[in-house]
Short mmCIF file of C-alpha atoms in Angstrom, two decimals:
data_model
loop_
_atom_site.label_atom_id
_atom_site.label_comp_id
_atom_site.label_asym_id
_atom_site.label_seq_id
_atom_site.Cartn_x
_atom_site.Cartn_y
_atom_site.Cartn_z
CA MET A 1 10.55 16.56 23.83
CA ASN A 2 10.74 13.09 25.35
CA GLN A 3 12.73 11.31 23.43
CA MET A 4 10.77 8.02 24.53
CA ALA A 5 7.38 9.23 23.76
CA PRO A 6 7.16 8.23 20.18
CA CYS A 7 8.36 4.97 20.78
CA ARG A 8 5.35 4.25 23.32
CA LEU A 9 2.88 5.48 20.60
CA ILE A 10 4.30 3.13 18.26
CA LEU A 11 3.80 0.37 20.95
CA ILE A 12 0.42 1.73 21.66
CA ILE A 13 -0.49 1.25 18.28
CA PHE A 14 0.87 -2.20 17.66
CA VAL A 15 -1.01 -3.41 20.60
CA LEU A 16 -4.33 -1.85 19.16
CA SER A 17 -3.48 -3.46 15.53
CA PHE A 18 -4.05 -7.03 17.58
CA LEU A 19 -7.15 -6.21 18.94
CA VAL A 20 -8.77 -5.16 15.78
CA SER A 21 -10.76 -8.21 14.65
CA SER A 22 -11.07 -9.19 10.63
CA LEU A 23 -14.51 -10.19 10.04
CA ASN A 24 -14.76 -11.84 6.44
CA ALA A 25 -18.98 -11.78 6.90
CA SER A 26 -20.28 -8.45 6.13
CA GLU A 27 -23.82 -6.96 7.18
CA GLY A 28 -24.70 -5.91 3.38
CA ASP A 29 -24.57 -9.30 2.44
CA ALA A 30 -27.44 -10.69 4.75
CA ASP A 31 -29.64 -7.64 3.82
CA PRO A 32 -32.96 -9.46 2.53
CA ILE A 33 -33.55 -6.32 0.34
CA TYR A 34 -29.82 -6.49 -1.40
CA LYS A 35 -30.09 -10.08 -1.69
CA ALA A 36 -33.53 -9.88 -3.52
CA CYS A 37 -32.16 -7.26 -5.97
CA LEU A 38 -29.45 -9.50 -6.83
CA GLU A 39 -31.47 -12.46 -7.78
CA GLU A 40 -33.54 -10.31 -9.61
CA CYS A 41 -30.86 -8.67 -11.38
CA GLU A 42 -28.84 -11.69 -12.42
CA LYS A 43 -32.66 -13.17 -13.71
CA SER A 44 -33.46 -9.62 -15.41
CA GLY A 45 -30.19 -8.11 -16.27
CA CYS A 46 -31.46 -4.44 -14.54
CA VAL A 47 -31.45 -2.67 -11.48
CA GLY A 48 -34.15 -0.03 -11.64
CA GLU A 49 -33.87 1.33 -14.98
CA LYS A 50 -30.29 0.44 -15.58
CA CYS A 51 -29.85 -2.78 -17.54
CA PHE A 52 -26.47 -4.58 -18.44
CA GLN A 53 -25.93 -6.37 -21.80
CA HIS A 54 -24.03 -9.09 -20.38
CA CYS A 55 -26.50 -10.15 -18.08
CA LYS A 56 -28.88 -11.35 -21.09
CA PHE A 57 -28.36 -15.11 -21.83
CA SER A 58 -29.88 -17.26 -24.61
CA SER A 59 -31.36 -20.98 -23.38
CA ASP A 60 -27.94 -22.65 -23.84
CA GLY A 61 -26.51 -20.21 -21.24
CA LYS A 62 -24.53 -17.89 -23.68
CA PRO A 63 -24.43 -14.14 -23.82
CA ILE A 64 -27.25 -13.19 -26.15
CA ASP A 65 -24.62 -10.53 -27.82
CA GLY A 66 -22.02 -12.43 -27.40
CA PRO A 67 -19.10 -12.86 -24.75
CA TRP A 68 -19.38 -9.60 -22.15
CA TYR A 69 -15.83 -8.36 -22.80
CA LEU A 70 -16.75 -7.86 -26.54
CA GLN A 71 -19.85 -5.48 -25.57
CA GLU A 72 -17.70 -3.00 -23.73
CA PRO A 73 -16.22 0.28 -24.88
CA LEU A 74 -12.17 -0.73 -25.71
CA TYR A 75 -11.19 1.83 -22.81
CA GLN A 76 -13.21 -0.39 -20.09
CA LYS A 77 -12.58 -3.98 -21.14
CA TRP A 78 -9.66 -4.21 -18.80
CA LYS A 79 -11.66 -3.74 -15.77
CA GLN A 80 -13.33 -7.47 -16.13
CA TRP A 81 -16.94 -6.59 -14.97
CA ASP A 82 -19.61 -9.25 -15.54
CA CYS A 83 -23.35 -9.59 -14.78
CA ARG A 84 -22.62 -10.87 -11.14
CA THR A 85 -20.10 -8.32 -10.15
CA ASP A 86 -22.22 -5.47 -11.97
CA CYS A 87 -25.34 -6.39 -10.29
CA GLN A 88 -23.60 -6.50 -6.97
CA TYR A 89 -22.19 -3.01 -7.48
CA HIS A 90 -25.60 -1.37 -8.77
CA CYS A 91 -27.58 -3.37 -5.92
CA MET A 92 -25.49 -1.94 -3.43
CA ILE A 93 -25.50 1.38 -4.63
CA THR A 94 -29.22 1.51 -4.86
CA ARG A 95 -29.62 -0.20 -1.17
CA GLU A 96 -27.17 2.50 0.41
CA GLU A 97 -29.23 5.08 -1.10
CA GLN A 98 -32.25 4.06 0.16
CA ARG A 99 -30.69 3.30 4.04
CA GLU A 100 -29.33 6.71 3.39
CA LYS A 101 -33.06 8.14 3.18
CA LEU A 102 -33.82 6.43 6.12
CA GLY A 103 -30.97 7.96 8.27
CA ASN A 104 -28.88 4.77 8.21
CA LYS A 105 -25.32 4.65 7.98
CA PRO A 106 -23.11 2.81 5.31
CA ILE A 107 -22.53 -0.72 6.07
CA LYS A 108 -20.06 -3.04 4.19
CA TYR A 109 -20.90 -5.61 1.44
CA HIS A 110 -18.69 -8.50 0.64
CA GLY A 111 -16.14 -7.53 2.94
CA LYS A 112 -15.54 -3.85 1.60
CA TRP A 113 -17.34 -0.30 2.00
CA PRO A 114 -19.37 1.09 -0.45
CA PHE A 115 -17.77 2.93 -2.92
CA GLN A 116 -18.59 4.84 -6.17
CA ARG A 117 -17.18 3.91 -9.16
CA VAL A 118 -15.59 6.69 -11.64
CA TYR A 119 -15.25 5.19 -15.18
CA GLY A 120 -15.35 1.68 -13.66
CA ILE A 121 -12.57 2.45 -11.28
CA GLN A 122 -13.37 1.07 -7.87
CA GLU A 123 -11.42 3.25 -5.77
CA PRO A 124 -10.71 6.47 -7.69
CA VAL A 125 -9.23 8.58 -4.79
CA ALA A 126 -6.92 5.57 -3.28
CA VAL A 127 -6.30 5.04 -7.06
CA ALA A 128 -4.91 8.93 -7.43
CA PHE A 129 -2.79 8.79 -4.14
CA SER A 130 -1.28 5.63 -5.11
CA ALA A 131 -0.23 7.36 -8.40
CA LEU A 132 0.99 10.60 -6.95
CA SER A 133 2.88 8.27 -4.12
CA LEU A 134 4.65 6.54 -7.27
CA ALA A 135 5.52 9.84 -8.61
CA VAL A 136 6.71 11.21 -5.39
CA GLN A 137 8.67 7.68 -4.98
CA PHE A 138 10.72 7.76 -8.35
CA HIS A 139 11.08 11.73 -7.83
CA GLY A 140 12.88 10.82 -4.72
CA TRP A 141 14.75 7.89 -5.94
CA LEU A 142 15.97 9.80 -9.47
CA SER A 143 17.36 13.10 -6.79
CA PHE A 144 19.09 10.61 -4.71
CA PHE A 145 20.61 8.67 -7.99
CA ILE A 146 21.76 12.36 -9.40
CA LEU A 147 23.32 13.27 -6.22
CA ILE A 148 25.36 10.02 -5.64
CA ASN A 149 26.52 9.57 -9.14
CA TYR A 150 27.11 13.20 -10.11
CA LYS A 151 26.82 15.50 -7.49
CA LEU A 152 29.31 13.61 -4.71
CA PRO A 153 32.83 12.74 -5.66
CA LEU A 154 33.15 9.32 -6.66
CA ARG A 155 35.96 6.69 -5.56
CA PRO A 156 38.83 6.05 -8.07
CA ASP A 157 37.03 3.31 -9.36
CA LYS A 158 34.06 5.24 -10.17
CA LYS A 159 31.87 3.28 -7.38
CA THR A 160 30.18 5.86 -4.60
CA TYR A 161 31.50 6.40 -1.18
CA TYR A 162 28.33 6.11 0.21
CA GLU A 163 28.22 1.98 1.36
CA TYR A 164 24.40 2.14 0.94
CA THR A 165 23.58 2.69 -2.29
CA CYS A 166 22.57 -0.82 -3.83
CA LEU A 167 20.14 -1.10 -0.88
CA TRP A 168 18.42 1.93 -1.27
CA HIS A 169 18.44 1.27 -5.44
CA ILE A 170 16.70 -1.86 -4.46
CA TYR A 171 14.29 -0.24 -1.82
CA ALA A 172 13.44 2.10 -4.55
CA ILE A 173 12.27 -0.27 -6.91
CA LEU A 174 10.18 -2.35 -4.58
CA ALA A 175 8.57 0.91 -3.07
CA MET A 176 7.59 1.81 -6.83
CA ASN A 177 6.49 -1.75 -7.85
CA PHE A 178 4.51 -1.83 -4.33
CA TRP A 179 2.80 1.75 -5.63
CA PHE A 180 2.06 0.42 -9.34
CA TRP A 181 0.41 -2.77 -7.78
CA SER A 182 -1.69 -0.56 -5.36
CA ALA A 183 -3.07 1.32 -8.03
CA ILE A 184 -3.81 -1.49 -10.30
CA PHE A 185 -5.85 -3.15 -7.05
CA HIS A 186 -7.66 -0.26 -6.25
CA SER A 187 -8.94 0.26 -9.66
CA ARG A 188 -10.54 -3.37 -9.91
CA ASP A 189 -10.38 -5.77 -7.27
CA VAL A 190 -9.77 -9.38 -8.54
CA GLU A 191 -8.01 -12.48 -7.10
CA LEU A 192 -4.74 -11.71 -9.10
CA THR A 193 -4.57 -7.76 -8.80
CA GLU A 194 -5.09 -8.50 -4.77
CA LYS A 195 -2.30 -10.92 -4.83
CA LEU A 196 0.10 -8.87 -6.26
CA ASP A 197 -0.85 -6.04 -4.22
CA TYR A 198 -0.58 -7.74 -0.82
CA SER A 199 2.77 -9.40 -2.22
CA SER A 200 4.67 -6.53 -3.12
CA ALA A 201 3.60 -4.59 0.12
CA VAL A 202 4.71 -7.46 2.06
CA ALA A 203 8.15 -7.46 0.19
CA LEU A 204 8.40 -3.59 0.54
CA VAL A 205 7.89 -3.74 4.54
CA GLY A 206 10.18 -6.65 4.50
CA TYR A 207 12.80 -5.27 2.96
CA SER A 208 12.45 -1.60 4.50
CA LEU A 209 12.77 -3.93 8.01
CA ILE A 210 16.51 -5.15 6.95
CA LEU A 211 17.66 -2.05 5.48
CA ALA A 212 16.64 -0.21 8.83
CA ILE A 213 18.83 -3.12 10.57
CA LEU A 214 21.30 -2.51 8.15
CA ARG A 215 21.60 1.27 8.12
CA VAL A 216 20.99 1.84 12.14
CA PHE A 217 23.75 -0.96 13.08
CA ASP A 218 26.06 0.25 10.44
CA LEU A 219 26.69 -3.44 8.94
CA ARG A 220 29.09 -2.79 5.88
CA ASP A 221 30.48 -5.98 5.31
CA GLU A 222 28.69 -8.70 2.95
CA ALA A 223 28.86 -11.69 5.70
CA SER A 224 26.83 -9.36 8.50
CA ARG A 225 24.57 -8.38 6.03
CA VAL A 226 23.87 -11.80 5.02
CA MET A 227 23.37 -12.93 8.36
CA VAL A 228 20.62 -10.67 8.72
CA ALA A 229 19.25 -10.41 5.76
CA ALA A 230 18.92 -14.66 5.03
CA PRO A 231 16.41 -14.99 7.83
CA LEU A 232 14.12 -12.10 7.09
CA VAL A 233 13.91 -12.91 3.26
CA ALA A 234 13.43 -16.43 4.17
CA PHE A 235 10.25 -15.52 6.25
CA VAL A 236 9.17 -12.81 4.16
CA THR A 237 8.90 -15.48 0.97
CA THR A 238 7.41 -18.02 2.96
CA HIS A 239 4.78 -15.16 3.75
CA ILE A 240 4.18 -14.04 0.23
CA LEU A 241 4.09 -17.83 -0.81
CA TYR A 242 1.62 -18.67 1.76
CA LEU A 243 -0.82 -16.03 0.63
CA ASN A 244 -0.77 -16.83 -3.12
CA PHE A 245 -0.97 -20.45 -2.85
CA TYR A 246 -2.59 -21.57 0.60
CA LYS A 247 -4.67 -19.00 1.67
CA LEU A 248 -5.48 -14.90 1.13
CA ASP A 249 -5.57 -14.43 4.91
CA TYR A 250 -6.05 -11.14 5.31
CA GLY A 251 -5.96 -10.58 9.14
CA LEU A 252 -2.75 -12.85 9.11
CA ASN A 253 -1.41 -10.29 6.98
CA MET A 254 -2.09 -7.21 8.40
CA LYS A 255 -0.37 -8.54 11.73
CA VAL A 256 2.79 -9.75 9.46
CA CYS A 257 2.93 -6.16 7.91
CA MET A 258 2.20 -4.42 11.02
CA ALA A 259 4.81 -6.27 12.90
CA MET A 260 7.59 -5.67 10.61
CA GLY A 261 6.46 -2.06 10.06
CA VAL A 262 6.24 -1.34 13.83
CA ALA A 263 9.72 -3.10 14.56
CA GLN A 264 11.42 -0.73 11.75
CA LEU A 265 9.84 2.63 13.24
CA LEU A 266 11.13 1.62 16.92
CA ILE A 267 14.86 0.80 15.38
CA TRP A 268 14.76 4.11 13.78
CA GLY A 269 13.20 5.78 16.80
CA ILE A 270 15.54 4.42 18.90
CA TRP A 271 18.37 5.48 16.52
CA ALA A 272 17.39 8.92 16.31
CA GLY A 273 17.49 9.17 20.08
CA ILE A 274 21.01 8.30 20.48
CA THR A 275 22.67 9.47 17.15
CA SER A 276 24.70 12.74 16.48
CA HIS A 277 23.36 12.38 12.70
CA PRO A 278 22.85 16.05 11.69
CA SER A 279 19.62 15.01 9.95
CA ARG A 280 18.19 12.67 12.98
CA TRP A 281 15.21 15.39 13.21
CA LYS A 282 14.31 14.36 9.81
CA VAL A 283 14.30 10.56 11.56
CA TRP A 284 12.05 11.65 14.49
CA LEU A 285 9.74 13.25 12.07
CA PHE A 286 9.31 9.92 9.78
CA VAL A 287 8.72 8.28 12.82
CA VAL A 288 6.07 10.13 14.36
CA TRP A 289 4.51 10.33 11.08
CA GLY A 290 5.12 6.75 10.17
CA SER A 291 3.08 6.28 13.42
CA LEU A 292 0.20 8.22 11.93
CA VAL A 293 0.33 6.28 8.83
CA VAL A 294 -0.04 2.90 10.65
CA PHE A 295 -3.14 4.14 12.98
CA LEU A 296 -4.96 5.05 9.90
CA GLU A 297 -4.13 1.47 8.78
CA ILE A 298 -5.97 0.60 11.84
CA LEU A 299 -8.67 2.69 11.36
CA ASP A 300 -11.92 1.39 9.28
CA PHE A 301 -14.77 3.97 8.82
CA PRO A 302 -17.24 4.15 5.65
CA PRO A 303 -15.93 6.33 2.49
CA TYR A 304 -17.05 10.18 3.13
CA LYS A 305 -19.43 10.49 -0.15
CA GLY A 306 -18.42 7.30 -1.49
CA PHE A 307 -14.80 8.14 -2.32
CA VAL A 308 -12.55 9.10 1.09
CA ASP A 309 -12.10 6.27 3.46
CA ALA A 310 -9.29 5.68 6.05
CA HIS A 311 -7.64 3.51 3.82
CA ALA A 312 -7.73 6.18 1.20
CA LEU A 313 -6.31 8.88 4.03
CA TRP A 314 -3.62 6.28 4.71
CA HIS A 315 -2.62 6.51 1.02
CA ALA A 316 -2.73 10.56 1.47
CA VAL A 317 -0.58 10.67 4.30
CA SER A 318 1.96 7.80 2.69
CA ILE A 319 2.85 10.81 -0.01
CA PRO A 320 4.87 12.93 2.75
CA LEU A 321 6.30 9.81 4.45
CA THR A 322 8.30 9.24 1.09
CA TYR A 323 9.55 12.59 0.98
CA PHE A 324 10.54 12.47 4.40
CA CYS A 325 12.12 9.26 3.93
CA TRP A 326 14.39 10.18 0.48
CA SER A 327 15.26 13.54 1.83
CA PHE A 328 17.00 11.80 4.86
CA VAL A 329 18.52 9.64 2.41
CA GLN A 330 20.19 12.44 0.49
CA ASP A 331 21.33 14.04 3.90
CA ASP A 332 22.98 10.57 4.80
CA ALA A 333 24.58 10.14 1.65
CA GLU A 334 26.19 13.44 1.92
CA PHE A 335 27.01 12.99 5.61
CA ARG A 336 28.59 9.66 5.05
CA THR A 337 30.45 10.56 1.96
CA SER A 338 32.06 13.98 3.74
CA THR A 339 32.89 11.65 6.84
CA LEU A 340 34.65 9.15 4.55
CA LEU A 341 36.51 11.59 2.56
CA LYS A 342 37.69 13.33 5.98
CA LYS A 343 38.95 10.02 7.21
CA ILE A 344 40.88 9.19 3.93
CA LYS A 345 42.61 13.03 3.97
#
């Protein structure tokens, strides 16, 4: 196998990510039939035969049957659908059914593909894969925790021999936090859940880059770790503050995450090509599979049957990636521990 082939693949994907433009306007927004449906729905509270209680207002502008959130079943109150968002959804679905009969392909509305709701959940497949990734992430971290504290020997002060234990614990917390907010965001896309999803993703990708540098270059003293981490932490923090308090720029955020993601894949890939680590093949597998994940994040196609799009597939292929990651971490902990014990003896 050509050791530089995966690295070239990563670079090609990186270049492609910057060629993909991010458009704020969507074709569906300008569709005259969709716009007419939306206007009629907000006046009548109905799309075809389907009507919404929270679209009915009295002369003073207040809902006839009280606040909209009191008119929903208890298990659906969390989703915060209002008259406008319900009208947008049902007009979009109705219009797409009309377009499908005419043989037209799906188009985006308000920057998003037309997904089918399930019990008020906007993207049920992405939610399911996010929840599964969260479960796999927790299982991987728990297995690592048990290995490092109960199966491998400890130092006389009860600390682990593995020098990166604390760093991987932090990684697990950030990763589980990301998958949790990813599930919430894909359940209901509002400004708060969107910001929490983007922020947790940036924090995870940024920290993963720091961790890659520290492990690959075997930086074990605190001074070296701080010198590497400080500027990256400052950059990631600044970017998160920018997204939350200045402008939620999807295109910029994509480029930042892509740059940090590709950088860590290159670092791991080059290291796997020169190291003698017994589990380096798992790193190669992680790098190649990670490149596929990045590629799926760049792709953009309409959801199949209103459920599965490129981003949903990205969530799906991230599940084995999580397994590969924790499998290597456990092997690395065993390898480093045995190496240190041999030196002590």
